[in-house]
């Protein structure tokens, strides 16, 4: 039985997910919700060990199937070690990327077989479907510009960010297609606006659902 709430943040590069997760976490903690912020690939010691292999491009020569399985292995560890225990203990988990990133990056732009991807997803998440997914939508040209600015001059783009604009466009469309196919779980957020506007939109969307699903008595109880 799950008593907490699991929210994932998805979208292309430079959409501002990490900034917005921090802002939402702050707003939730101010309302006395217990919040855990995490990210993928990574989020648990086992998954963090796999993260470098994936983002450095060390696994790229072995093909998208190898990468997809590594993402799934990392996700399985993250789910069982961190996400599920936190949600079961009543926390709100905010996760920067999750299964939709694999569907899009490995499945759609990696060209992997949909049945294979579906089976892999089922093993990786083992029933831990997000209660809510925010899809941050931005023109990839703008997103890549933001991501490059955030990185600064010295650092180069990672394995997935460095791909062509056409690939990033296909990813944007694939995320929007997921949102259309699963409207009960997904909300599309216009990430092109300034951070304050996006924060207000995110806060309103999340709290509208949260206040219904996690009423006050389920929140962290203040010490007597
Ligand atoms: P990261 O620097 O953590 O983040 P972000 O782009 O979210 O700011 O990079 C994660 C990269 O890994 C990103 O390019 C998307 C990619 N990725 C996948 O290809 N598949 C996945 O399942 C996940 C979780 C991420």
mmCIF file of C-alpha atoms in Angstrom, residues 2-224:
data_model
loop_
_atom_site.group_PDB
_atom_site.id
_atom_site.type_symbol
_atom_site.label_atom_id
_atom_site.label_comp_id
_atom_site.label_asym_id
_atom_site.label_seq_id
_atom_site.Cartn_x
_atom_site.Cartn_y
_atom_site.Cartn_z
ATOM 1 C CA UNK A 2 1.326 3.467 -0.801
ATOM 2 C CA UNK A 3 0.461 6.418 1.372
ATOM 3 C CA UNK A 4 2.767 9.118 -0.012
ATOM 4 C CA UNK A 5 2.837 10.688 -3.432
ATOM 5 C CA UNK A 6 5.226 10.192 -6.342
ATOM 6 C CA UNK A 7 5.785 12.999 -8.871
ATOM 7 C CA UNK A 8 8.158 12.820 -11.831
ATOM 8 C CA UNK A 9 9.550 15.700 -13.879
ATOM 9 C CA UNK A 10 10.228 15.028 -17.532
ATOM 10 C CA UNK A 11 11.149 16.879 -20.704
ATOM 11 C CA UNK A 12 14.042 17.852 -22.911
ATOM 12 C CA UNK A 13 17.367 19.451 -22.094
ATOM 13 C CA UNK A 14 17.452 22.900 -20.458
ATOM 14 C CA UNK A 15 13.744 22.953 -19.631
ATOM 15 C CA UNK A 16 14.416 24.056 -16.036
ATOM 16 C CA UNK A 17 13.272 20.876 -14.286
ATOM 17 C CA UNK A 18 15.886 20.949 -11.526
ATOM 18 C CA UNK A 19 15.191 24.588 -10.639
ATOM 19 C CA UNK A 20 11.460 23.944 -10.489
ATOM 20 C CA UNK A 21 11.849 20.780 -8.389
ATOM 21 C CA UNK A 22 13.772 22.753 -5.774
ATOM 22 C CA UNK A 23 11.157 25.511 -5.772
ATOM 23 C CA UNK A 24 8.279 23.065 -5.458
ATOM 24 C CA UNK A 25 10.053 21.189 -2.659
ATOM 25 C CA UNK A 26 10.456 24.479 -0.781
ATOM 26 C CA UNK A 27 6.754 25.279 -1.167
ATOM 27 C CA UNK A 28 5.764 21.798 0.006
ATOM 28 C CA UNK A 29 8.039 21.866 3.045
ATOM 29 C CA UNK A 30 6.570 25.242 3.976
ATOM 30 C CA UNK A 31 3.208 23.453 4.132
ATOM 31 C CA UNK A 32 4.766 20.753 6.337
ATOM 32 C CA UNK A 33 4.814 17.998 3.747
ATOM 33 C CA UNK A 34 7.727 15.598 4.020
ATOM 34 C CA UNK A 35 9.584 15.764 0.687
ATOM 35 C CA UNK A 36 12.381 13.743 -0.876
ATOM 36 C CA UNK A 37 14.093 15.141 -3.988
ATOM 37 C CA UNK A 38 15.896 12.653 -6.199
ATOM 38 C CA UNK A 39 17.006 12.202 -9.810
ATOM 39 C CA UNK A 40 17.757 9.723 -12.570
ATOM 40 C CA UNK A 41 19.955 8.205 -13.726
ATOM 41 C CA UNK A 42 21.075 7.887 -10.112
ATOM 42 C CA UNK A 43 19.403 8.580 -6.790
ATOM 43 C CA UNK A 44 20.732 5.493 -4.965
ATOM 44 C CA UNK A 45 24.356 4.369 -4.498
ATOM 45 C CA UNK A 46 23.949 1.552 -7.029
ATOM 46 C CA UNK A 47 22.290 3.774 -9.619
ATOM 47 C CA UNK A 48 24.815 6.586 -9.121
ATOM 48 C CA UNK A 49 27.559 4.067 -9.952
ATOM 49 C CA UNK A 50 25.818 3.385 -13.289
ATOM 50 C CA UNK A 51 25.155 7.096 -13.968
ATOM 51 C CA UNK A 52 28.709 7.921 -14.945
ATOM 52 C CA UNK A 53 28.916 4.966 -17.341
ATOM 53 C CA UNK A 54 25.797 6.244 -19.140
ATOM 54 C CA UNK A 55 26.402 10.002 -19.208
ATOM 55 C CA UNK A 56 30.111 9.843 -20.063
ATOM 56 C CA UNK A 57 29.228 7.890 -23.200
ATOM 57 C CA UNK A 58 31.235 4.859 -22.034
ATOM 58 C CA UNK A 59 28.292 2.561 -22.853
ATOM 59 C CA UNK A 60 27.450 4.243 -26.189
ATOM 60 C CA UNK A 61 29.679 1.973 -28.352
ATOM 61 C CA UNK A 62 27.719 -1.064 -27.114
ATOM 62 C CA UNK A 63 24.461 0.258 -28.560
ATOM 63 C CA UNK A 64 21.101 1.611 -27.372
ATOM 64 C CA UNK A 65 19.944 -1.779 -26.059
ATOM 65 C CA UNK A 66 22.876 -1.957 -23.665
ATOM 66 C CA UNK A 67 22.194 1.632 -22.566
ATOM 67 C CA UNK A 68 18.470 0.931 -22.077
ATOM 68 C CA UNK A 69 19.225 -2.080 -19.879
ATOM 69 C CA UNK A 70 21.684 -0.044 -17.815
ATOM 70 C CA UNK A 71 19.094 2.728 -17.318
ATOM 71 C CA UNK A 72 16.616 0.030 -16.264
ATOM 72 C CA UNK A 73 19.091 -1.558 -13.844
ATOM 73 C CA UNK A 74 19.767 1.834 -12.280
ATOM 74 C CA UNK A 75 16.021 2.544 -12.094
ATOM 75 C CA UNK A 76 15.232 -0.768 -10.443
ATOM 76 C CA UNK A 77 17.799 -0.105 -7.724
ATOM 77 C CA UNK A 78 16.563 3.472 -7.255
ATOM 78 C CA UNK A 79 12.929 2.345 -6.998
ATOM 79 C CA UNK A 80 13.553 -0.434 -4.489
ATOM 80 C CA UNK A 81 16.191 1.320 -2.360
ATOM 81 C CA UNK A 82 14.825 4.863 -2.297
ATOM 82 C CA UNK A 83 11.526 5.686 -4.015
ATOM 83 C CA UNK A 84 9.235 2.893 -2.821
ATOM 84 C CA UNK A 85 10.365 3.016 0.846
ATOM 85 C CA UNK A 86 9.910 6.809 0.899
ATOM 86 C CA UNK A 87 6.442 6.737 -0.673
ATOM 87 C CA UNK A 88 5.366 3.865 1.580
ATOM 88 C CA UNK A 89 6.465 5.852 4.614
ATOM 89 C CA UNK A 90 4.209 8.726 3.544
ATOM 90 C CA UNK A 91 6.686 11.094 1.874
ATOM 91 C CA UNK A 92 6.262 13.005 -1.335
ATOM 92 C CA UNK A 93 8.984 11.978 -3.782
ATOM 93 C CA UNK A 94 9.991 14.460 -6.500
ATOM 94 C CA UNK A 95 12.090 12.726 -9.139
ATOM 95 C CA UNK A 96 14.028 14.507 -11.908
ATOM 96 C CA UNK A 97 13.425 12.157 -14.896
ATOM 97 C CA UNK A 98 12.040 8.618 -14.690
ATOM 98 C CA UNK A 99 10.496 6.014 -16.989
ATOM 99 C CA UNK A 100 9.276 8.480 -19.632
ATOM 100 C CA UNK A 101 12.879 9.526 -20.322
ATOM 101 C CA UNK A 102 13.668 5.903 -21.198
ATOM 102 C CA UNK A 103 10.546 5.620 -23.354
ATOM 103 C CA UNK A 104 11.612 8.733 -25.266
ATOM 104 C CA UNK A 105 15.443 8.695 -25.351
ATOM 105 C CA UNK A 106 15.993 4.929 -25.652
ATOM 106 C CA UNK A 107 12.641 3.802 -27.085
ATOM 107 C CA UNK A 108 11.792 6.499 -29.616
ATOM 108 C CA UNK A 109 15.108 8.131 -30.525
ATOM 109 C CA UNK A 110 17.090 4.976 -29.693
ATOM 110 C CA UNK A 111 14.862 3.043 -32.086
ATOM 111 C CA UNK A 112 14.350 0.076 -29.761
ATOM 112 C CA UNK A 113 11.497 -2.400 -30.110
ATOM 113 C CA UNK A 114 8.376 -1.167 -28.225
ATOM 114 C CA UNK A 115 7.641 -4.621 -26.751
ATOM 115 C CA UNK A 116 11.186 -4.877 -25.448
ATOM 116 C CA UNK A 117 10.950 -1.381 -23.930
ATOM 117 C CA UNK A 118 7.615 -2.186 -22.318
ATOM 118 C CA UNK A 119 8.975 -5.375 -20.740
ATOM 119 C CA UNK A 120 12.076 -3.563 -19.518
ATOM 120 C CA UNK A 121 9.986 -0.760 -18.010
ATOM 121 C CA UNK A 122 7.799 -3.250 -16.157
ATOM 122 C CA UNK A 123 10.863 -4.897 -14.606
ATOM 123 C CA UNK A 124 12.510 -1.568 -13.739
ATOM 124 C CA UNK A 125 9.572 0.139 -12.061
ATOM 125 C CA UNK A 126 7.903 -2.994 -10.649
ATOM 126 C CA UNK A 127 4.538 -1.249 -10.273
ATOM 127 C CA UNK A 128 5.923 2.096 -9.090
ATOM 128 C CA UNK A 129 4.022 4.209 -11.630
ATOM 129 C CA UNK A 130 4.190 7.950 -10.849
ATOM 130 C CA UNK A 131 1.015 9.469 -9.392
ATOM 131 C CA UNK A 132 1.721 12.552 -11.460
ATOM 132 C CA UNK A 133 4.158 13.499 -14.217
ATOM 133 C CA UNK A 134 4.968 17.062 -15.214
ATOM 134 C CA UNK A 135 6.233 17.311 -18.771
ATOM 135 C CA UNK A 136 8.315 20.450 -19.221
ATOM 136 C CA UNK A 137 7.874 21.553 -22.797
ATOM 137 C CA UNK A 138 10.273 23.903 -24.532
ATOM 138 C CA UNK A 139 11.548 24.522 -28.061
ATOM 139 C CA UNK A 140 14.715 22.368 -28.151
ATOM 140 C CA UNK A 141 16.768 25.180 -29.737
ATOM 141 C CA UNK A 142 15.988 27.349 -26.704
ATOM 142 C CA UNK A 143 16.474 24.459 -24.248
ATOM 143 C CA UNK A 144 19.892 23.549 -25.636
ATOM 144 C CA UNK A 145 20.935 27.201 -25.454
ATOM 145 C CA UNK A 146 19.913 27.304 -21.776
ATOM 146 C CA UNK A 147 21.673 23.998 -21.052
ATOM 147 C CA UNK A 148 24.889 25.271 -22.659
ATOM 148 C CA UNK A 149 24.716 28.521 -20.672
ATOM 149 C CA UNK A 150 24.175 26.567 -17.446
ATOM 150 C CA UNK A 151 27.175 24.349 -18.192
ATOM 151 C CA UNK A 152 29.514 27.259 -18.830
ATOM 152 C CA UNK A 153 32.459 27.428 -21.197
ATOM 153 C CA UNK A 154 34.652 24.627 -19.824
ATOM 154 C CA UNK A 155 32.223 21.684 -19.839
ATOM 155 C CA UNK A 156 31.053 19.748 -22.883
ATOM 156 C CA UNK A 157 27.562 18.391 -23.542
ATOM 157 C CA UNK A 158 26.863 14.886 -22.202
ATOM 158 C CA UNK A 159 26.178 11.740 -24.262
ATOM 159 C CA UNK A 160 22.504 12.577 -24.877
ATOM 160 C CA UNK A 161 22.577 16.374 -24.959
ATOM 161 C CA UNK A 162 25.148 16.403 -27.780
ATOM 162 C CA UNK A 163 22.778 14.870 -30.337
ATOM 163 C CA UNK A 164 21.350 16.854 -33.280
ATOM 164 C CA UNK A 165 18.529 19.356 -33.056
ATOM 165 C CA UNK A 166 16.362 17.003 -35.163
ATOM 166 C CA UNK A 167 16.758 14.277 -32.522
ATOM 167 C CA UNK A 168 15.771 16.722 -29.767
ATOM 168 C CA UNK A 169 12.713 17.757 -31.809
ATOM 169 C CA UNK A 170 11.626 14.104 -32.018
ATOM 170 C CA UNK A 171 12.048 13.796 -28.268
ATOM 171 C CA UNK A 172 9.859 16.842 -27.691
ATOM 172 C CA UNK A 173 7.126 15.329 -29.856
ATOM 173 C CA UNK A 174 7.464 11.969 -28.096
ATOM 174 C CA UNK A 175 7.027 13.555 -24.638
ATOM 175 C CA UNK A 176 3.932 15.405 -25.875
ATOM 176 C CA UNK A 177 2.554 12.153 -27.302
ATOM 177 C CA UNK A 178 2.938 10.469 -23.886
ATOM 178 C CA UNK A 179 1.064 13.370 -22.252
ATOM 179 C CA UNK A 180 -1.728 13.013 -24.778
ATOM 180 C CA UNK A 181 -1.948 9.257 -24.324
ATOM 181 C CA UNK A 182 -1.961 9.429 -20.506
ATOM 182 C CA UNK A 183 -3.847 12.597 -19.536
ATOM 183 C CA UNK A 184 -4.715 11.306 -16.051
ATOM 184 C CA UNK A 185 -1.037 11.060 -15.129
ATOM 185 C CA UNK A 186 0.618 13.784 -17.227
ATOM 186 C CA UNK A 187 0.429 17.571 -17.251
ATOM 187 C CA UNK A 188 2.288 19.609 -19.865
ATOM 188 C CA UNK A 189 4.022 22.691 -18.462
ATOM 189 C CA UNK A 190 5.038 25.530 -20.788
ATOM 190 C CA UNK A 191 8.686 25.838 -19.735
ATOM 191 C CA UNK A 192 9.464 28.788 -21.996
ATOM 192 C CA UNK A 193 8.111 31.334 -19.495
ATOM 193 C CA UNK A 194 10.230 32.984 -16.781
ATOM 194 C CA UNK A 195 10.986 30.844 -13.674
ATOM 195 C CA UNK A 196 8.467 32.660 -11.413
ATOM 196 C CA UNK A 197 5.622 32.103 -13.871
ATOM 197 C CA UNK A 198 6.545 28.443 -14.329
ATOM 198 C CA UNK A 199 6.770 28.031 -10.534
ATOM 199 C CA UNK A 200 3.264 29.413 -10.089
ATOM 200 C CA UNK A 201 1.840 27.136 -12.779
ATOM 201 C CA UNK A 202 3.580 24.078 -11.324
ATOM 202 C CA UNK A 203 2.499 24.905 -7.760
ATOM 203 C CA UNK A 204 -1.138 25.380 -8.756
ATOM 204 C CA UNK A 205 -1.225 22.162 -10.806
ATOM 205 C CA UNK A 206 0.420 20.026 -8.134
ATOM 206 C CA UNK A 207 -1.398 21.367 -5.089
ATOM 207 C CA UNK A 208 -4.782 21.033 -6.804
ATOM 208 C CA UNK A 209 -4.222 17.269 -6.965
ATOM 209 C CA UNK A 210 -2.190 16.870 -3.782
ATOM 210 C CA UNK A 211 -4.642 18.526 -1.398
ATOM 211 C CA UNK A 212 -7.270 16.059 -2.615
ATOM 212 C CA UNK A 213 -5.052 12.981 -2.469
ATOM 213 C CA UNK A 214 -3.036 13.753 0.669
ATOM 214 C CA UNK A 215 -5.203 15.563 3.159
ATOM 215 C CA UNK A 216 -3.743 17.247 6.214
ATOM 216 C CA UNK A 217 -3.763 14.182 8.498
ATOM 217 C CA UNK A 218 -1.370 12.410 6.144
ATOM 218 C CA UNK A 219 1.182 15.223 6.329
ATOM 219 C CA UNK A 220 4.211 15.082 8.537
ATOM 220 C CA UNK A 221 2.954 15.359 12.092
ATOM 221 C CA UNK A 222 4.509 18.076 14.189
ATOM 222 C CA UNK A 223 6.178 16.902 17.424
ATOM 223 C CA UNK A 224 3.843 17.171 20.423
#
